[in-house]
GROMACS .gro file of C-alpha atoms in nm:
model
  228
    1MET     CA    1  -2.659  -1.637   0.215
    2LEU     CA    2  -2.302  -1.483   0.168
    3SER     CA    3  -2.256  -1.142   0.284
    4HIS     CA    4  -2.054  -0.856   0.151
    5GLU     CA    5  -1.822  -0.847   0.396
    6GLN     CA    6  -1.755  -1.243   0.425
    7ILE     CA    7  -1.657  -1.216   0.036
    8TRP     CA    8  -1.420  -0.931   0.081
    9GLU     CA    9  -1.280  -1.100   0.406
   10ALA     CA   10  -1.227  -1.414   0.203
   11ILE     CA   11  -1.044  -1.222  -0.070
   12ASP     CA   12  -0.819  -1.068   0.185
   13ARG     CA   13  -0.766  -1.402   0.375
   14LEU     CA   14  -0.651  -1.536   0.016
   15ALA     CA   15  -0.418  -1.272  -0.042
   16GLU     CA   16  -0.284  -1.313   0.295
   17ARG     CA   17  -0.246  -1.695   0.250
   18HIS     CA   18  -0.028  -1.620  -0.060
   19ASP     CA   19   0.179  -1.342   0.137
   20LEU     CA   20   0.029  -1.059  -0.101
   21THR     CA   21  -0.159  -0.768  -0.022
   22PRO     CA   22  -0.503  -0.723  -0.192
   23SER     CA   23  -0.344  -0.530  -0.431
   24GLY     CA   24  -0.080  -0.746  -0.515
   25LEU     CA   25  -0.344  -1.025  -0.530
   26ALA     CA   26  -0.530  -0.799  -0.779
   27ARG     CA   27  -0.219  -0.764  -0.996
   28ARG     CA   28  -0.128  -1.134  -0.983
   29ALA     CA   29  -0.506  -1.205  -1.139
   30GLY     CA   30  -0.424  -0.954  -1.423
   31LEU     CA   31  -0.649  -0.708  -1.278
   32ASP     CA   32  -0.629  -0.334  -1.199
   33PRO     CA   33  -0.444  -0.307  -0.887
   34THR     CA   34  -0.694  -0.105  -0.701
   35SER     CA   35  -0.964  -0.356  -0.776
   36PHE     CA   36  -0.979  -0.486  -0.439
   37ASN     CA   37  -0.881  -0.148  -0.228
   38LYS     CA   38  -1.098  -0.077   0.034
   39SER     CA   39  -1.191   0.242  -0.107
   40LYS     CA   40  -1.354   0.031  -0.389
   41ARG     CA   41  -1.597  -0.173  -0.162
   42LEU     CA   42  -1.824   0.104  -0.147
   43SER     CA   43  -1.970   0.360  -0.367
   44ALA     CA   44  -1.953   0.719  -0.341
   45ASP     CA   45  -2.334   0.735  -0.212
   46GLY     CA   46  -2.231   0.442   0.044
   47ARG     CA   47  -2.369   0.142  -0.154
   48LEU     CA   48  -2.225  -0.194  -0.143
   49ARG     CA   49  -1.983  -0.308  -0.400
   50TRP     CA   50  -1.946  -0.680  -0.467
   51PRO     CA   51  -1.641  -0.839  -0.633
   52SER     CA   52  -1.774  -0.975  -0.990
   53THR     CA   53  -1.780  -1.354  -1.058
   54GLU     CA   54  -1.502  -1.295  -1.341
   55SER     CA   55  -1.260  -1.114  -1.098
   56ILE     CA   56  -1.309  -1.404  -0.845
   57ALA     CA   57  -1.275  -1.669  -1.120
   58LYS     CA   58  -0.915  -1.487  -1.204
   59VAL     CA   59  -0.831  -1.482  -0.852
   60LEU     CA   60  -0.905  -1.832  -0.808
   61ASP     CA   61  -0.703  -1.930  -1.150
   62ALA     CA   62  -0.406  -1.693  -1.052
   63THR     CA   63  -0.341  -1.869  -0.704
   64GLY     CA   64  -0.451  -2.213  -0.804
   65ALA     CA   65  -0.700  -2.237  -0.529
   66SER     CA   66  -1.060  -2.411  -0.593
   67MET     CA   67  -1.393  -2.256  -0.543
   68GLU     CA   68  -1.393  -2.487  -0.238
   69GLN     CA   69  -1.099  -2.363  -0.078
   70PHE     CA   70  -1.202  -2.017  -0.132
   71LEU     CA   71  -1.512  -2.060   0.048
   72ALA     CA   72  -1.352  -2.226   0.306
   73LEU     CA   73  -1.197  -1.881   0.392
   74LEU     CA   74  -1.523  -1.717   0.441
   75PRO     CA   75  -1.515  -1.596   0.802
   76PRO     CA   76  -1.778  -1.788   1.031
   77GLY     CA   77  -1.727  -1.497   1.258
   78GLY     CA   78  -1.479  -1.195   1.329
   79THR     CA   79  -1.487  -0.862   1.114
   80ALA     CA   80  -1.228  -0.696   0.876
   81ALA     CA   81  -1.140  -0.471   1.178
   82GLU     CA   82  -1.038  -0.796   1.372
   83ARG     CA   83  -0.810  -0.910   1.057
   84THR     CA   84  -0.659  -0.527   1.053
   85GLY     CA   85  -0.540  -0.577   1.425
   86GLU     CA   86  -0.394  -0.920   1.333
   87ARG     CA   87  -0.195  -0.747   1.089
   88ALA     CA   88  -0.089  -0.476   1.309
   89GLN     CA   89   0.022  -0.742   1.554
   90ARG     CA   90   0.202  -0.915   1.325
   91LEU     CA   91   0.384  -0.606   1.193
   92ASP     CA   92   0.480  -0.534   1.529
   93SER     CA   93   0.601  -0.834   1.623
   94ARG     CA   94   0.822  -0.848   1.300
   95PHE     CA   95   1.019  -0.531   1.403
   96GLN     CA   96   0.982  -0.541   1.789
   97PRO     CA   97   0.895  -0.183   1.821
   98GLN     CA   98   0.987   0.010   2.136
   99GLY     CA   99   0.752   0.289   2.247
  100GLY     CA  100   0.722   0.492   1.929
  101ALA     CA  101   1.001   0.348   1.729
  102ILE     CA  102   0.924   0.261   1.346
  103PRO     CA  103   1.139   0.163   1.080
  104LEU     CA  104   1.376   0.374   0.900
  105LEU     CA  105   1.569   0.354   0.550
  106GLY     CA  106   1.709   0.562   0.306
  107PHE     CA  107   1.574   0.639  -0.025
  108ALA     CA  108   1.877   0.436  -0.190
  109GLN     CA  109   1.794   0.133   0.012
  110ALA     CA  110   1.428   0.156  -0.060
  111GLY     CA  111   1.528   0.133  -0.414
  112ALA     CA  112   1.778  -0.135  -0.376
  113GLY     CA  113   1.466  -0.379  -0.291
  114GLY     CA  114   1.401  -0.659  -0.031
  115PHE     CA  115   1.292  -0.426   0.233
  116PHE     CA  116   0.910  -0.419   0.136
  117ASP     CA  117   0.640  -0.648   0.023
  118ASP     CA  118   0.424  -0.601  -0.286
  119GLY     CA  119   0.191  -0.366  -0.117
  120GLY     CA  120   0.461  -0.154   0.035
  121PHE     CA  121   0.475  -0.261   0.383
  122PRO     CA  122   0.809  -0.301   0.550
  123ALA     CA  123   0.946  -0.644   0.562
  124GLY     CA  124   1.324  -0.823   0.559
  125GLN     CA  125   1.607  -0.700   0.782
  126GLY     CA  126   1.859  -0.396   0.799
  127TRP     CA  127   1.587  -0.167   0.910
  128ASP     CA  128   1.718   0.150   1.138
  129VAL     CA  129   1.459   0.321   1.372
  130VAL     CA  130   1.334   0.632   1.448
  131GLU     CA  131   1.103   0.774   1.722
  132PHE     CA  132   0.758   0.870   1.618
  133PRO     CA  133   0.485   1.051   1.800
  134ALA     CA  134   0.209   0.815   1.732
  135ALA     CA  135   0.273   0.450   1.871
  136PRO     CA  136   0.287   0.189   1.607
  137SER     CA  137  -0.037  -0.002   1.732
  138GLN     CA  138  -0.215   0.309   1.613
  139LYS     CA  139  -0.050   0.368   1.300
  140SER     CA  140   0.029  -0.012   1.205
  141GLY     CA  141   0.276  -0.070   0.899
  142VAL     CA  142   0.412   0.295   0.903
  143TYR     CA  143   0.770   0.355   0.824
  144ALA     CA  144   1.029   0.621   0.791
  145LEU     CA  145   1.238   0.721   0.463
  146GLU     CA  146   1.532   0.950   0.500
  147VAL     CA  147   1.570   1.192   0.206
  148GLN     CA  148   1.918   1.169   0.011
  149GLY     CA  149   2.019   1.435  -0.210
  150GLU     CA  150   1.869   1.760  -0.331
  151SER     CA  151   1.612   1.628  -0.618
  152MET     CA  152   1.307   1.682  -0.367
  153MET     CA  153   1.417   2.050  -0.312
  154PRO     CA  154   1.275   2.308  -0.200
  155LEU     CA  155   1.013   2.126  -0.012
  156TYR     CA  156   1.238   1.831   0.109
  157ARG     CA  157   1.604   1.878   0.186
  158ASP     CA  158   1.871   1.614   0.207
  159GLY     CA  159   1.855   1.455   0.564
  160ASP     CA  160   1.504   1.531   0.610
  161VAL     CA  161   1.261   1.233   0.729
  162LEU     CA  162   0.936   1.151   0.572
  163ILE     CA  163   0.693   0.907   0.767
  164VAL     CA  164   0.476   0.693   0.516
  165GLU     CA  165   0.173   0.509   0.557
  166PRO     CA  166   0.167   0.210   0.296
  167GLY     CA  167  -0.200   0.095   0.219
  168ALA     CA  168  -0.375   0.427   0.290
  169GLN     CA  169  -0.618   0.597   0.022
  170VAL     CA  170  -0.457   0.807  -0.179
  171ARG     CA  171  -0.610   1.125  -0.334
  172ARG     CA  172  -0.532   1.410  -0.556
  173ASN     CA  173  -0.285   1.646  -0.441
  174ASP     CA  174  -0.178   1.404  -0.170
  175ARG     CA  175   0.210   1.399  -0.132
  176VAL     CA  176   0.320   1.025  -0.183
  177VAL     CA  177   0.609   0.827  -0.237
  178VAL     CA  178   0.616   0.558  -0.530
  179ARG     CA  179   0.821   0.278  -0.599
  180THR     CA  180   0.841   0.151  -0.979
  181ARG     CA  181   0.906  -0.237  -1.064
  182GLU     CA  182   1.263  -0.139  -1.183
  183GLY     CA  183   1.328  -0.011  -0.824
  184GLU     CA  184   1.339   0.378  -0.883
  185VAL     CA  185   1.206   0.555  -0.556
  186MET     CA  186   1.052   0.888  -0.580
  187ALA     CA  187   0.847   1.147  -0.352
  188LYS     CA  188   0.633   1.333  -0.587
  189VAL     CA  189   0.239   1.521  -0.581
  190LEU     CA  190  -0.013   1.301  -0.690
  191LEU     CA  191  -0.202   1.484  -0.970
  192ARG     CA  192  -0.423   1.239  -1.115
  193GLN     CA  193  -0.500   0.840  -1.107
  194SER     CA  194  -0.677   0.658  -1.373
  195PRO     CA  195  -0.747   0.285  -1.398
  196ARG     CA  196  -0.410   0.253  -1.615
  197SER     CA  197  -0.192   0.539  -1.496
  198ILE     CA  198  -0.084   0.785  -1.258
  199GLU     CA  199   0.027   1.145  -1.292
  200LEU     CA  200   0.282   1.295  -1.069
  201MET     CA  201   0.425   1.654  -1.014
  202SER     CA  202   0.761   1.680  -0.917
  203LEU     CA  203   0.842   1.851  -0.589
  204ASN     CA  204   1.181   2.025  -0.738
  205PRO     CA  205   1.076   2.241  -1.047
  206GLU     CA  206   1.399   2.137  -1.217
  207HIS     CA  207   1.278   1.800  -1.240
  208PRO     CA  208   0.985   1.705  -1.487
  209ASN     CA  209   0.632   1.556  -1.400
  210ARG     CA  210   0.609   1.181  -1.451
  211THR     CA  211   0.325   0.985  -1.606
  212LEU     CA  212   0.347   0.620  -1.498
  213ASP     CA  213   0.146   0.301  -1.587
  214LEU     CA  214  -0.004   0.141  -1.320
  215SER     CA  215   0.149  -0.179  -1.451
  216ASP     CA  216   0.505  -0.032  -1.387
  217VAL     CA  217   0.426   0.087  -1.037
  218GLU     CA  218   0.517  -0.138  -0.736
  219TRP     CA  219   0.344   0.053  -0.484
  220ILE     CA  220   0.234   0.407  -0.358
  221ALA     CA  221   0.222   0.524  -0.012
  222ARG     CA  222   0.106   0.852   0.121
  223ILE     CA  223   0.352   1.065   0.328
  224ILE     CA  224   0.176   1.158   0.633
  225TRP     CA  225   0.448   1.374   0.795
  226ALA     CA  226   0.780   1.514   0.739
  227SER     CA  227   1.064   1.673   0.958
  228GLN     CA  228   1.162   2.014   0.878
   0.00000   0.00000   0.00000
């Protein structure tokens, strides 16, 4: 009998085979982008949540994979933790970090595109680097964004550096960086997230709050540290 972990592991591997994150795979299949998030794999009381057969069918149709190919992705051994370690190793080798160096990019460059995969993880070329207290192996995939302009005053000023963690679970009142499909990049406070939209509070009172359809959101990354 297939285990809960094996099914989810196969979905993760199918996403990786197509250079997608789980959220990117869900989006390609026409599902809610959060459908395959790790936070959705267990209920609040700890019960196992399984992907529906309809969701799996949509994923297979979107990727062109057969059921046999999907079953071939089932892990004979190994755990999700090991897969996460492999991803961390891949990201580390991509940027060849030295010590606590992590990628650094300006907000304007981030909006231009080409520097991230569809899950908000760093990719591409042209990054500068900045030192970060935690080793990259401990916080795989984190990167830095340099604030440009005064739109995030008074909390963040021009030149401040924000460290963001893509793929991390975001909750109400978290400070986040959001990139839209049109290339707009913004730092906001997450007020509410529903299956169809997110509500964001502006850091600068002179700028209006925003409500975005999830279909218009490329990725959301949680801010875990900021220089002040």
